[in-house]
CSV table of C-alpha atoms in Angstrom, one decimal:
chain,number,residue,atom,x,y,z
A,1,UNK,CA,38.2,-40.4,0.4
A,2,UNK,CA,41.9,-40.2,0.0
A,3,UNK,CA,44.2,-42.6,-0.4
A,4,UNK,CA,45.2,-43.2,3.0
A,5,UNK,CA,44.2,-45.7,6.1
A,6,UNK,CA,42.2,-42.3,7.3
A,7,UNK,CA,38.9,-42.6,6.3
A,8,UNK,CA,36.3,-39.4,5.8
A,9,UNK,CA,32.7,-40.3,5.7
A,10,UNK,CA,32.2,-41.1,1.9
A,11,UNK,CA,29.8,-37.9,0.4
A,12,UNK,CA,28.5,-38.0,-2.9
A,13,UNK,CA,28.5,-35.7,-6.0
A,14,UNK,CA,25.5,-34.8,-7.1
A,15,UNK,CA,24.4,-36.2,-10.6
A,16,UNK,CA,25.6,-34.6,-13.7
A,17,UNK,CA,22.2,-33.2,-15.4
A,18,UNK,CA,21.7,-33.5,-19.4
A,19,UNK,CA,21.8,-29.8,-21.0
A,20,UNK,CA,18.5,-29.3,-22.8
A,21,UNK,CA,20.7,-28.0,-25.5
A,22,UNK,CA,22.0,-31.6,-26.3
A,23,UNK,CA,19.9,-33.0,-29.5
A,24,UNK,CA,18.8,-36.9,-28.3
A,25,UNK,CA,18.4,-39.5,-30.6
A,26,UNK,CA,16.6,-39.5,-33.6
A,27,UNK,CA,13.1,-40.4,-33.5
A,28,UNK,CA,12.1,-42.9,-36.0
A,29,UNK,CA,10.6,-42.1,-39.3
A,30,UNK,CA,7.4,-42.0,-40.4
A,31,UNK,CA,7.3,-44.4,-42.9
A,32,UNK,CA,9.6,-47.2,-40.9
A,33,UNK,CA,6.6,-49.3,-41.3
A,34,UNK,CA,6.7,-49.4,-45.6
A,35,UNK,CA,10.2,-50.4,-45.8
A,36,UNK,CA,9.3,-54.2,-43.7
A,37,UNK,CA,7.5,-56.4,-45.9
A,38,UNK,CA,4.2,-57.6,-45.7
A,39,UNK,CA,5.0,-61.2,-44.8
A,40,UNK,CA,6.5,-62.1,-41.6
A,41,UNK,CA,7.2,-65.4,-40.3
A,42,UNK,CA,5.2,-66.4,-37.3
A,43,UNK,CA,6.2,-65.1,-33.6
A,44,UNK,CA,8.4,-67.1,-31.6
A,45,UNK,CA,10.1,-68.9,-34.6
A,46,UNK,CA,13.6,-66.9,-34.9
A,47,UNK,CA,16.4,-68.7,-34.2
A,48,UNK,CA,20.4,-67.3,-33.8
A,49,UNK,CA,22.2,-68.3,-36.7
A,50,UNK,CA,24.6,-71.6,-36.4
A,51,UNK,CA,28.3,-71.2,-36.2
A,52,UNK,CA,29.7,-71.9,-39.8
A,53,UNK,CA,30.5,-75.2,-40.7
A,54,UNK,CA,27.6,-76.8,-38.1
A,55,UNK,CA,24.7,-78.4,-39.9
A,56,UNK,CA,20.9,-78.7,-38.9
A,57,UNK,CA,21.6,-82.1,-36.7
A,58,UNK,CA,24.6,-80.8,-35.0
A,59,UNK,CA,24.6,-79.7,-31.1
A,60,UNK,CA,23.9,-76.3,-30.0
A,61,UNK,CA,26.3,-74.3,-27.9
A,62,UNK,CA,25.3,-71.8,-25.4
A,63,UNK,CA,25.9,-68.2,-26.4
A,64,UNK,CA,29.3,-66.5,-24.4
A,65,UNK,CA,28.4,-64.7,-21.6
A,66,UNK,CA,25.0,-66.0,-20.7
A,67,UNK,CA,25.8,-67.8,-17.4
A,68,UNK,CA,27.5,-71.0,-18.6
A,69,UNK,CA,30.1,-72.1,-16.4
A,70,UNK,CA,33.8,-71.5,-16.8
A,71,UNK,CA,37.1,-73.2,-15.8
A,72,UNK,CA,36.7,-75.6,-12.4
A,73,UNK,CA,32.7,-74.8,-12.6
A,74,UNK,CA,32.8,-70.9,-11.9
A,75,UNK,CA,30.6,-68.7,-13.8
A,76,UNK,CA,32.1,-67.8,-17.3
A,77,UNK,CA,29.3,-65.5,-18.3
A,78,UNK,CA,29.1,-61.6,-18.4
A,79,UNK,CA,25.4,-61.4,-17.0
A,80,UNK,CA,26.7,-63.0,-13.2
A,81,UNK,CA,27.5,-60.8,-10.5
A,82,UNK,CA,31.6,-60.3,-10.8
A,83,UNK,CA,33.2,-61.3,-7.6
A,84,UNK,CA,34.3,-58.7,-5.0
A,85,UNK,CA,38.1,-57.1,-5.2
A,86,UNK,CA,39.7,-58.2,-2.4
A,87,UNK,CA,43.0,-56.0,-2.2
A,88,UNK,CA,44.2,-57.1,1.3
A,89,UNK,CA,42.6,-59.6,4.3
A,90,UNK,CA,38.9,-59.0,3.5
A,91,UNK,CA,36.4,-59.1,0.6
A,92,UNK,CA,35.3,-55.3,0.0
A,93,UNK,CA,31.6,-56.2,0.1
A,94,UNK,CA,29.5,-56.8,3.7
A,95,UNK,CA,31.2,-59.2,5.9
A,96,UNK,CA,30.0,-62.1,7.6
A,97,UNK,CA,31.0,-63.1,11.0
A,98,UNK,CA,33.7,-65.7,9.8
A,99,UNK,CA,34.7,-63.1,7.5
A,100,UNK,CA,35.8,-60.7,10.4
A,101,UNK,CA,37.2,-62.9,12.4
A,102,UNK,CA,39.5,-64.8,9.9
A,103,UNK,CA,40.4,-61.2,9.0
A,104,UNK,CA,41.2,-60.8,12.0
A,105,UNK,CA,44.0,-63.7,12.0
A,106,UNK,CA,44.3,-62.9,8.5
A,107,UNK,CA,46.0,-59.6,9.7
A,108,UNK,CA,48.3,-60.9,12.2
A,109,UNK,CA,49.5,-63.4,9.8
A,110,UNK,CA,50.4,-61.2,7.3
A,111,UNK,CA,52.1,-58.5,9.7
A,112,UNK,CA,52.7,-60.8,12.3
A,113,UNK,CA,56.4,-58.9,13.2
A,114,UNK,CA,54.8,-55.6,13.6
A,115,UNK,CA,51.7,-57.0,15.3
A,116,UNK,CA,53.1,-59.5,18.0
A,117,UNK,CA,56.4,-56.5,18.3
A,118,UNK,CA,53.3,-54.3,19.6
A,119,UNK,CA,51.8,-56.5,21.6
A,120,UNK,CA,54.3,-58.8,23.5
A,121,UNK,CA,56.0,-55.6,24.4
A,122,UNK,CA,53.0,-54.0,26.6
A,123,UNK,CA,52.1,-57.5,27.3
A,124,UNK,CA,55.7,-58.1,29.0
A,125,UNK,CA,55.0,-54.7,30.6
A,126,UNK,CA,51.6,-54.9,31.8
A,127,UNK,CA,52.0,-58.4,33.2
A,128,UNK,CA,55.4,-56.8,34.9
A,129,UNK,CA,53.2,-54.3,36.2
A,130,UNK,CA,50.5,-57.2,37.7
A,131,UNK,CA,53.2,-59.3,39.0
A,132,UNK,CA,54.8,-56.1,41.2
A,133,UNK,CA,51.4,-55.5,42.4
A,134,UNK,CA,50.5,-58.9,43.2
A,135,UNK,CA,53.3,-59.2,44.9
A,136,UNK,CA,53.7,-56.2,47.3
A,137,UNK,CA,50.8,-54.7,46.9
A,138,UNK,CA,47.8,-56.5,47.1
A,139,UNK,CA,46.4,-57.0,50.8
A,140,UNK,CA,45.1,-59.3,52.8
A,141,UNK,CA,41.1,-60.2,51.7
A,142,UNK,CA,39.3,-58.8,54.4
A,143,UNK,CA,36.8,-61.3,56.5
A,144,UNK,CA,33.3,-59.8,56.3
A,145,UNK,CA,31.3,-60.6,60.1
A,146,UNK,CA,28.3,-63.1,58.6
A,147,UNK,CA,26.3,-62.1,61.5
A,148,UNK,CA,26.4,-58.3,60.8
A,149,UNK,CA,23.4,-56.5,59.6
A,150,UNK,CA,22.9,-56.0,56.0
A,151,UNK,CA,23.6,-52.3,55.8
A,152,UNK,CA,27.0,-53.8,57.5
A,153,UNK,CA,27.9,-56.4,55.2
A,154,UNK,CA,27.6,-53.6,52.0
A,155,UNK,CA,29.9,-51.6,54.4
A,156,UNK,CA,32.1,-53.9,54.4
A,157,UNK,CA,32.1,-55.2,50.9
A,158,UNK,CA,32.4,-51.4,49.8
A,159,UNK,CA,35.9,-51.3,52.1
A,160,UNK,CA,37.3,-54.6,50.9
A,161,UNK,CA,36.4,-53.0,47.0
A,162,UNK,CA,38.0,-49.4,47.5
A,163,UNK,CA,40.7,-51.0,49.4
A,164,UNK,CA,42.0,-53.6,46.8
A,165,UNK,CA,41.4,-50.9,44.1
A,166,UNK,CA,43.3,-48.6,45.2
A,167,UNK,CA,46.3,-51.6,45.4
A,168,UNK,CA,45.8,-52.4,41.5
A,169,UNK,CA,45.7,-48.5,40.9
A,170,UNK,CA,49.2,-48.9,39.2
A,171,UNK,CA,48.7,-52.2,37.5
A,172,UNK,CA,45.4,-50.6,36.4
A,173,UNK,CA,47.5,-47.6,34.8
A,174,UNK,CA,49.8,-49.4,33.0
A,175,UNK,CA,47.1,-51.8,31.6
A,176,UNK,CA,45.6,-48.9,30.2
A,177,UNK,CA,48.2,-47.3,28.7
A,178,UNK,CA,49.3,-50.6,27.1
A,179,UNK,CA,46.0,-51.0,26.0
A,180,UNK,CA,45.4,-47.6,24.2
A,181,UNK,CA,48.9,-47.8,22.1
A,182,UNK,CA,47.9,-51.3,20.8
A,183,UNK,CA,44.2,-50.2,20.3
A,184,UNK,CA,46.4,-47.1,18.3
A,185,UNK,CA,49.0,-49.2,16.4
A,186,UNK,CA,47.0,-52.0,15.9
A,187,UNK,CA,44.4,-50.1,14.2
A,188,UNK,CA,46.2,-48.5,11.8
A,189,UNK,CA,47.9,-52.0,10.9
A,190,UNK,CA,44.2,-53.6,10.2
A,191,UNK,CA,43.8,-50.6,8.2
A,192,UNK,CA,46.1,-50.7,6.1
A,193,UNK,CA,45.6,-54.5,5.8
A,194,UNK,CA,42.0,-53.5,4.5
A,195,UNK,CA,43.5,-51.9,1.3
A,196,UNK,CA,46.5,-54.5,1.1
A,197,UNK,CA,49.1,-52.4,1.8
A,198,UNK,CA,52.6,-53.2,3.4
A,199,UNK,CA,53.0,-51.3,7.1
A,200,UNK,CA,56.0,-51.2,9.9
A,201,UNK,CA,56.0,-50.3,13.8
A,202,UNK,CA,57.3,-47.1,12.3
A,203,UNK,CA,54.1,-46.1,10.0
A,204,UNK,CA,51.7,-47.5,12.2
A,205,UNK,CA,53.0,-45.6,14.8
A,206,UNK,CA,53.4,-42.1,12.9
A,207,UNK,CA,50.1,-42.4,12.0
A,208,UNK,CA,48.8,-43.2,15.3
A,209,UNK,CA,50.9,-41.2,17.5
A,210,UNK,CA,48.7,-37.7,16.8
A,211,UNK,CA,45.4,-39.4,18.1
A,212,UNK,CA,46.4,-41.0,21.1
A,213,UNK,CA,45.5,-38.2,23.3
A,214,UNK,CA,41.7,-38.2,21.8
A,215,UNK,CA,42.2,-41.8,22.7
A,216,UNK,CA,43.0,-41.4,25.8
A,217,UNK,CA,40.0,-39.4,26.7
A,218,UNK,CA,37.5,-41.6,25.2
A,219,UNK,CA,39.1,-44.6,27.0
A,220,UNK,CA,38.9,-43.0,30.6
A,221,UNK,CA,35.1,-41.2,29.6
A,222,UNK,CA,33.4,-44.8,28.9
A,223,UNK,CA,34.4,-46.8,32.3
A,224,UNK,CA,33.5,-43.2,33.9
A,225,UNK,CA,30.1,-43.3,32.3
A,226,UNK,CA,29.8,-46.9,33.2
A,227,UNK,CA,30.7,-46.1,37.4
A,228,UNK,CA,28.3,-43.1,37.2
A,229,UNK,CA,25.7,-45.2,36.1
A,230,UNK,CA,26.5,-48.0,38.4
A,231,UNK,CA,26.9,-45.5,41.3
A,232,UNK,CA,23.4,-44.4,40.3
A,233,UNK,CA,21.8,-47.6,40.1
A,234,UNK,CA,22.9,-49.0,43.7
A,235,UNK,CA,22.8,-45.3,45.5
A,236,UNK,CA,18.7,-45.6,46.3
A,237,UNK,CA,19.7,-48.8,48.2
A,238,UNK,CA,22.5,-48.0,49.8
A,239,UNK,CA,21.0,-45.1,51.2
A,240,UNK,CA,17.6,-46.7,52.7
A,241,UNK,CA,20.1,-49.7,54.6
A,242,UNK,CA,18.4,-52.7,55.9
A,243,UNK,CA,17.4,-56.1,54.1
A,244,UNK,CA,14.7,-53.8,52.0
A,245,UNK,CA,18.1,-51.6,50.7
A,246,UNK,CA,20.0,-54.9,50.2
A,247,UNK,CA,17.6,-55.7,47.9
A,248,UNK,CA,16.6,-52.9,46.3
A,249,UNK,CA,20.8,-51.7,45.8
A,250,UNK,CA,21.1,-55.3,43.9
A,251,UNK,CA,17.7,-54.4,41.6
A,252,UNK,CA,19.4,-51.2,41.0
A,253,UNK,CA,22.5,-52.7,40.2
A,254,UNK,CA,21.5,-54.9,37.8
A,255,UNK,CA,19.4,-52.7,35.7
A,256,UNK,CA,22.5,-50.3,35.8
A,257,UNK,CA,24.7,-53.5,34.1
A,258,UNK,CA,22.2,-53.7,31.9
A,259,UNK,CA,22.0,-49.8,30.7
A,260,UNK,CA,26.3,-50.2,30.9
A,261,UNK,CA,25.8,-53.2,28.4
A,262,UNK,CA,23.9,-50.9,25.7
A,263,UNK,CA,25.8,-48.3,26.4
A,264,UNK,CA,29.3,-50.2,25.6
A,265,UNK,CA,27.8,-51.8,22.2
A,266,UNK,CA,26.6,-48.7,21.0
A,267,UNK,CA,29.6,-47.0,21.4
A,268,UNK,CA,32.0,-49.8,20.3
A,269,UNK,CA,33.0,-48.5,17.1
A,270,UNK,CA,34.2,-45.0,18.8
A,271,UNK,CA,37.6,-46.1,19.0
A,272,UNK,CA,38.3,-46.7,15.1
A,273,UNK,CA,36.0,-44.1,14.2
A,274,UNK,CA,38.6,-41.9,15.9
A,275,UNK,CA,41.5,-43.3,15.0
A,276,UNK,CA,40.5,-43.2,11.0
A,277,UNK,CA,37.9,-40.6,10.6
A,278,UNK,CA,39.9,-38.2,12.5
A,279,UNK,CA,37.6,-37.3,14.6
A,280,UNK,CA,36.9,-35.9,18.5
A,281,UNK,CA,35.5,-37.9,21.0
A,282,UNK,CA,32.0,-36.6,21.5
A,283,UNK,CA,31.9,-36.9,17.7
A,284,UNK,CA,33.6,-40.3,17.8
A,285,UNK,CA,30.3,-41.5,20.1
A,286,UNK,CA,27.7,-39.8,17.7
A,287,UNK,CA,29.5,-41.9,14.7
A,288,UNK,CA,29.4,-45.1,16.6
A,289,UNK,CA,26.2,-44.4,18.0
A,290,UNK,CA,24.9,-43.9,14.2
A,291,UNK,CA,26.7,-46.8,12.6
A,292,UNK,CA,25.3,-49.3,15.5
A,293,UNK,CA,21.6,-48.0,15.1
A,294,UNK,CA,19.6,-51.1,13.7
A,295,UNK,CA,22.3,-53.8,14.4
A,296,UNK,CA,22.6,-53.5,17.8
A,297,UNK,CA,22.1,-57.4,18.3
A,298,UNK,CA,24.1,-57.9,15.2
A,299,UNK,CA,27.5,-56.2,17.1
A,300,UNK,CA,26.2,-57.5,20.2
A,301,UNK,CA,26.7,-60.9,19.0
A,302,UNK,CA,29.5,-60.5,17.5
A,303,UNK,CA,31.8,-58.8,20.4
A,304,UNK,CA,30.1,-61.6,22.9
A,305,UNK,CA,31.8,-64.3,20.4
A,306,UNK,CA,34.4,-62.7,20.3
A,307,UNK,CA,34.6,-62.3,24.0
A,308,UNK,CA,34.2,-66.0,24.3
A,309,UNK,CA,36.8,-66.8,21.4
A,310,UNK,CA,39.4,-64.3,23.0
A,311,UNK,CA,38.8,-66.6,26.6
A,312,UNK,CA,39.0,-69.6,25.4
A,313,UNK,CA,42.5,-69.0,23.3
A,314,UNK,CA,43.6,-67.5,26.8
A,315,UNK,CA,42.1,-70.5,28.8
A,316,UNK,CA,44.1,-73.1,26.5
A,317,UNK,CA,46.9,-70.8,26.4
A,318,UNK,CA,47.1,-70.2,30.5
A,319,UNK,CA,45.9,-73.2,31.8
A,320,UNK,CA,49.0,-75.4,31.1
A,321,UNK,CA,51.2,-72.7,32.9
A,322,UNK,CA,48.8,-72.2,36.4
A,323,UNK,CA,49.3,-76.3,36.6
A,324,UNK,CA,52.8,-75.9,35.7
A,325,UNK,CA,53.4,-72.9,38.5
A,326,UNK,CA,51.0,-74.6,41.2
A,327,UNK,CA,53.8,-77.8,41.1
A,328,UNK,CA,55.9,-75.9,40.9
A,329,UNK,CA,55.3,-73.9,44.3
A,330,UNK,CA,53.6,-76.5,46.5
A,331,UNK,CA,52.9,-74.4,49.2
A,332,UNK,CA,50.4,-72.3,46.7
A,333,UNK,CA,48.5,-75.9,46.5
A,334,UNK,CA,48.9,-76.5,50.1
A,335,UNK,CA,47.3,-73.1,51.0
A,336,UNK,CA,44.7,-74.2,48.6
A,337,UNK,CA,43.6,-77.1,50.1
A,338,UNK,CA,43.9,-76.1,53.5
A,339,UNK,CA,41.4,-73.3,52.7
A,340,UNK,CA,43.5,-69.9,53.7
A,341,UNK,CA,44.7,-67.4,51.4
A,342,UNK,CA,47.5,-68.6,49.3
A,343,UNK,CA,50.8,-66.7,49.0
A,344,UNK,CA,51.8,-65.5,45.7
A,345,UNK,CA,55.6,-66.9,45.7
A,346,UNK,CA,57.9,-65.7,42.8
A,347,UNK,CA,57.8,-68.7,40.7
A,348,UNK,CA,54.3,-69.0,40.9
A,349,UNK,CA,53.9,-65.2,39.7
A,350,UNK,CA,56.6,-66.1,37.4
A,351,UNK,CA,55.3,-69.2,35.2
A,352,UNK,CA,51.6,-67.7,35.4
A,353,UNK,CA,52.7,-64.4,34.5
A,354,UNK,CA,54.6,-66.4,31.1
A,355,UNK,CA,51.3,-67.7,30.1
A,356,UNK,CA,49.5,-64.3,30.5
A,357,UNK,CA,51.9,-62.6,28.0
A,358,UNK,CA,51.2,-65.6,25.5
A,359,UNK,CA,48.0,-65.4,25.8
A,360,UNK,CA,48.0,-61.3,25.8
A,361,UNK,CA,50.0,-61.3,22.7
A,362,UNK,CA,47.9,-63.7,21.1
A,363,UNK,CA,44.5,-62.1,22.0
A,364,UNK,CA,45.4,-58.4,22.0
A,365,UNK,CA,45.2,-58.4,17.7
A,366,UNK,CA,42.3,-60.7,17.5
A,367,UNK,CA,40.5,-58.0,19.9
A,368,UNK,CA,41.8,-55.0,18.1
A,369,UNK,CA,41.1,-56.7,14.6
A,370,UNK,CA,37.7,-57.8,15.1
A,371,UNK,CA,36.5,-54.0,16.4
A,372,UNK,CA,38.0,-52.3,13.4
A,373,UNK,CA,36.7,-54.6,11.0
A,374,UNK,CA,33.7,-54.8,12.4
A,375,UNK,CA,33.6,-50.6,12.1
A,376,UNK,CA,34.6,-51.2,8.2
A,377,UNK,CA,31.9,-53.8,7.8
A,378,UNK,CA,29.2,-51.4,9.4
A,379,UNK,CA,30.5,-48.4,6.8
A,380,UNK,CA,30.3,-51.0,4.1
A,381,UNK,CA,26.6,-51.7,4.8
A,382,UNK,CA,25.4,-48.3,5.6
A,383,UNK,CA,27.5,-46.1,3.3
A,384,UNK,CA,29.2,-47.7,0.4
A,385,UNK,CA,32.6,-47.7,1.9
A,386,UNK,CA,33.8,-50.6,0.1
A,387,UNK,CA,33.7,-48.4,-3.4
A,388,UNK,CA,35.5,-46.1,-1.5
A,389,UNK,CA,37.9,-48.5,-0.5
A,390,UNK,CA,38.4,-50.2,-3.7
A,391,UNK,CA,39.5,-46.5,-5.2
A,392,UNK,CA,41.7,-45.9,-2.4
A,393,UNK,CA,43.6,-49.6,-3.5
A,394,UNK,CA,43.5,-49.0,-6.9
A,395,UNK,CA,41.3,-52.3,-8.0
A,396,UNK,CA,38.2,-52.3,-9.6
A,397,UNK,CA,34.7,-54.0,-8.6
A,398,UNK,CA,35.9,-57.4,-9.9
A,399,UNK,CA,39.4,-56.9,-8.3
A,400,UNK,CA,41.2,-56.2,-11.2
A,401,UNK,CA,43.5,-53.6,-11.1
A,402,UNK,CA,42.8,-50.4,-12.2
A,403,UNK,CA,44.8,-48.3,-14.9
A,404,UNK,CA,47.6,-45.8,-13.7
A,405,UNK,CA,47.9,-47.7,-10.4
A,406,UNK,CA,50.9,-49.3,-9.1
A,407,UNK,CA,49.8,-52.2,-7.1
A,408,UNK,CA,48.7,-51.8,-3.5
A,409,UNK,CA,51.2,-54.5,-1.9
A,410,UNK,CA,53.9,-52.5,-4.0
């Protein structure tokens, strides 16, 4: 591994074999036996000898380094398991789930002007972006005819879908870019946050800027894979019509949201695998792929909490604004009650759109943070990254630092 946030797979050397040649150590005499004596005090009755000036009634002390406790009760002893370095926001040893996530925060804390600089900028822009579209854009929801036949009312919902769609096309593609350079920056932040190392907007974005077209691709090939297998799952319905096809397209969809639910898990980790490793896309996949294999309900669990985590900061965040805006514009609230389709005024869109970049800028590093240390964490478990990683930041296992290294927050 070298010492920068790109990490290589960790290989290792193979083991240094003894020459033949090499004498070992003596073998013992053969007359070892003659020079004990004959008489030997009975088993079990050695004793260690008492520090000088200590008589026979005076207290013993426990050896040094046997496990006695030291200063404000932790262990003192040389025979305990040292504790793990911890160079920057995490522990180098496998993480638990409150260990990634207060990494997470950890990490915008301590970089908080280059983190929120990324992210309330394409917050600002994406929500920009929505606002436009919302605005001008969006069209009227179409009223689908109750009455109709089922092979109708799919019709119809299929029109209404392509139709709004293609009116958040733009808002869609300048959500995505924003999202890809904060995925970028962001993860070479965390990274470097890993070894406890000092990074700007500038670094990050050095480091990131040759990857973000590998970025790019992987970004658009996952939601593709997830439509195709959507498409695939409904298709068999669609095409046989009628209240048998209606049910059969929702059977179909479902077990295609389940296969797009694997799928997304088990390639989660692509994106830092890419970013770090260096590495394509396809070969970005087969990494993730490998490094979820046998904790797929682990990452499972993990992204849903932080799923929920991420919408509840946002709902706390955004929920004070939408009552602020909906006062604010009373004819929103009036449309509301009335039952037709509210009109998006500008202060409305304005206030709400406040709270989304809040909330954005707040949630965008917790997201980012949690996936790549979550891709550390899964390294750490199945290939010893975290000896790696202590090399790389110049500390050894018990976090002390390491001779002829400067220190990593230097």
């Amino acid at each position: 591994m070298n010492d920068t946030p790109g990490w290589a797979s960790p290989g290792s050397a193979p083991s240094d074999g003894q020459d033949a040649t090499v004498p070992g150590p003596a073998a013992p005499a053969d007359d070892t036996a003659s020079k004990w004596s004959a008489s030997q005090p009975p088993a079990g009755q050695w004793s260690p000898p008492s520090p000088p000036g200590a008589g026979p009634g005076a207290p013993r002390r426990p050896a040094p380094g046997w496990g006695n406790a030291g200063p404000g009760g932790a262990p003192g002893g040389g025979w305990g398991k040292p504790p793990a370095a911890k160079p920057g926001v995490i522990p180098l040893r496998p993480l638990s789930v409150g260990e990634i996530l207060d990494g997470a925060v950890s990490t915008m804390r301590t970089h908080w002007r280059t983190v929120l600089s990324v992210s309330l900028v394409v917050a600002v822009i994406s929500q920009i972006g929505e606002i436009l579209v919302q605005r001008y854009l969006v069209p009227e929801p179409t009223t689908i005819d109750q009455d109709a036949s089922a092979s109708e009312v799919l019709r119809q919902t299929a029109e209404s879908t392509q139709s709004n769609l293609l009116a958040e096309a733009p808002s869609l593609v300048i959500t995505l870019i924003g999202t890809i350079f904060v995925t970028a920056v962001l993860t070479m932040v965390v990274s470097r946050s890993v070894l406890g190392r000092p990074v700007t907007l500038a670094d990050a974005w050095n480091e990131a800027r040759p990857r973000l077209l590998q970025l790019l691709g992987l970004t658009l090939l996952l939601p593709f894979a997830s439509v195709v297998v959507l498409t695939i799952g409904i298709l068999p319905g669609l095409l046989v019509g009628s209240a048998g096809g209606a049910v059969l397209a929702f059977l179909g969809g479902m077990a295609a949201l389940l296969v797009i639910i694997w799928l997304m898990v088990r390639f989660t980790l692509a994106s830092p695998a890419l970013m770090l490793e260096r590495q394509g896309v396809l070969t970005a996949l087969r990494r993730s792929a490998k490094l979820v294999s046998g904790s797929w309900w682990r990452v499972f669990g993990i992204q849903v909490l932080t799923f929920v985590l991420v919408m509840f900061v946002t709902l706390v965040i955004a929920l004070p604004f939408s009552v602020l805006a909906m006062t604010a514009d009373g004819s929103f609230l009036d449309s509301l009650l009335s039952g037709d389709t509210p009109d998006f005024s500008w202060p409305f869109l304005i206030i709400t759109g406040i709270g989304s970049v809040i909330a954005l800028t707040v949630t965008y590093p917790i997201s980012a943070g949690v996936s790549v240390l979550l891709y550390v964490d899964q390294r750490i478990r199945r290939e010893a990254l975290d000896l790696e990683l202590a090399r790389a930041a110049g500390v050894s296992g018990d976090g002390t630092q390491q001779p002829g290294h400067s220190s990593p927050r230097g």
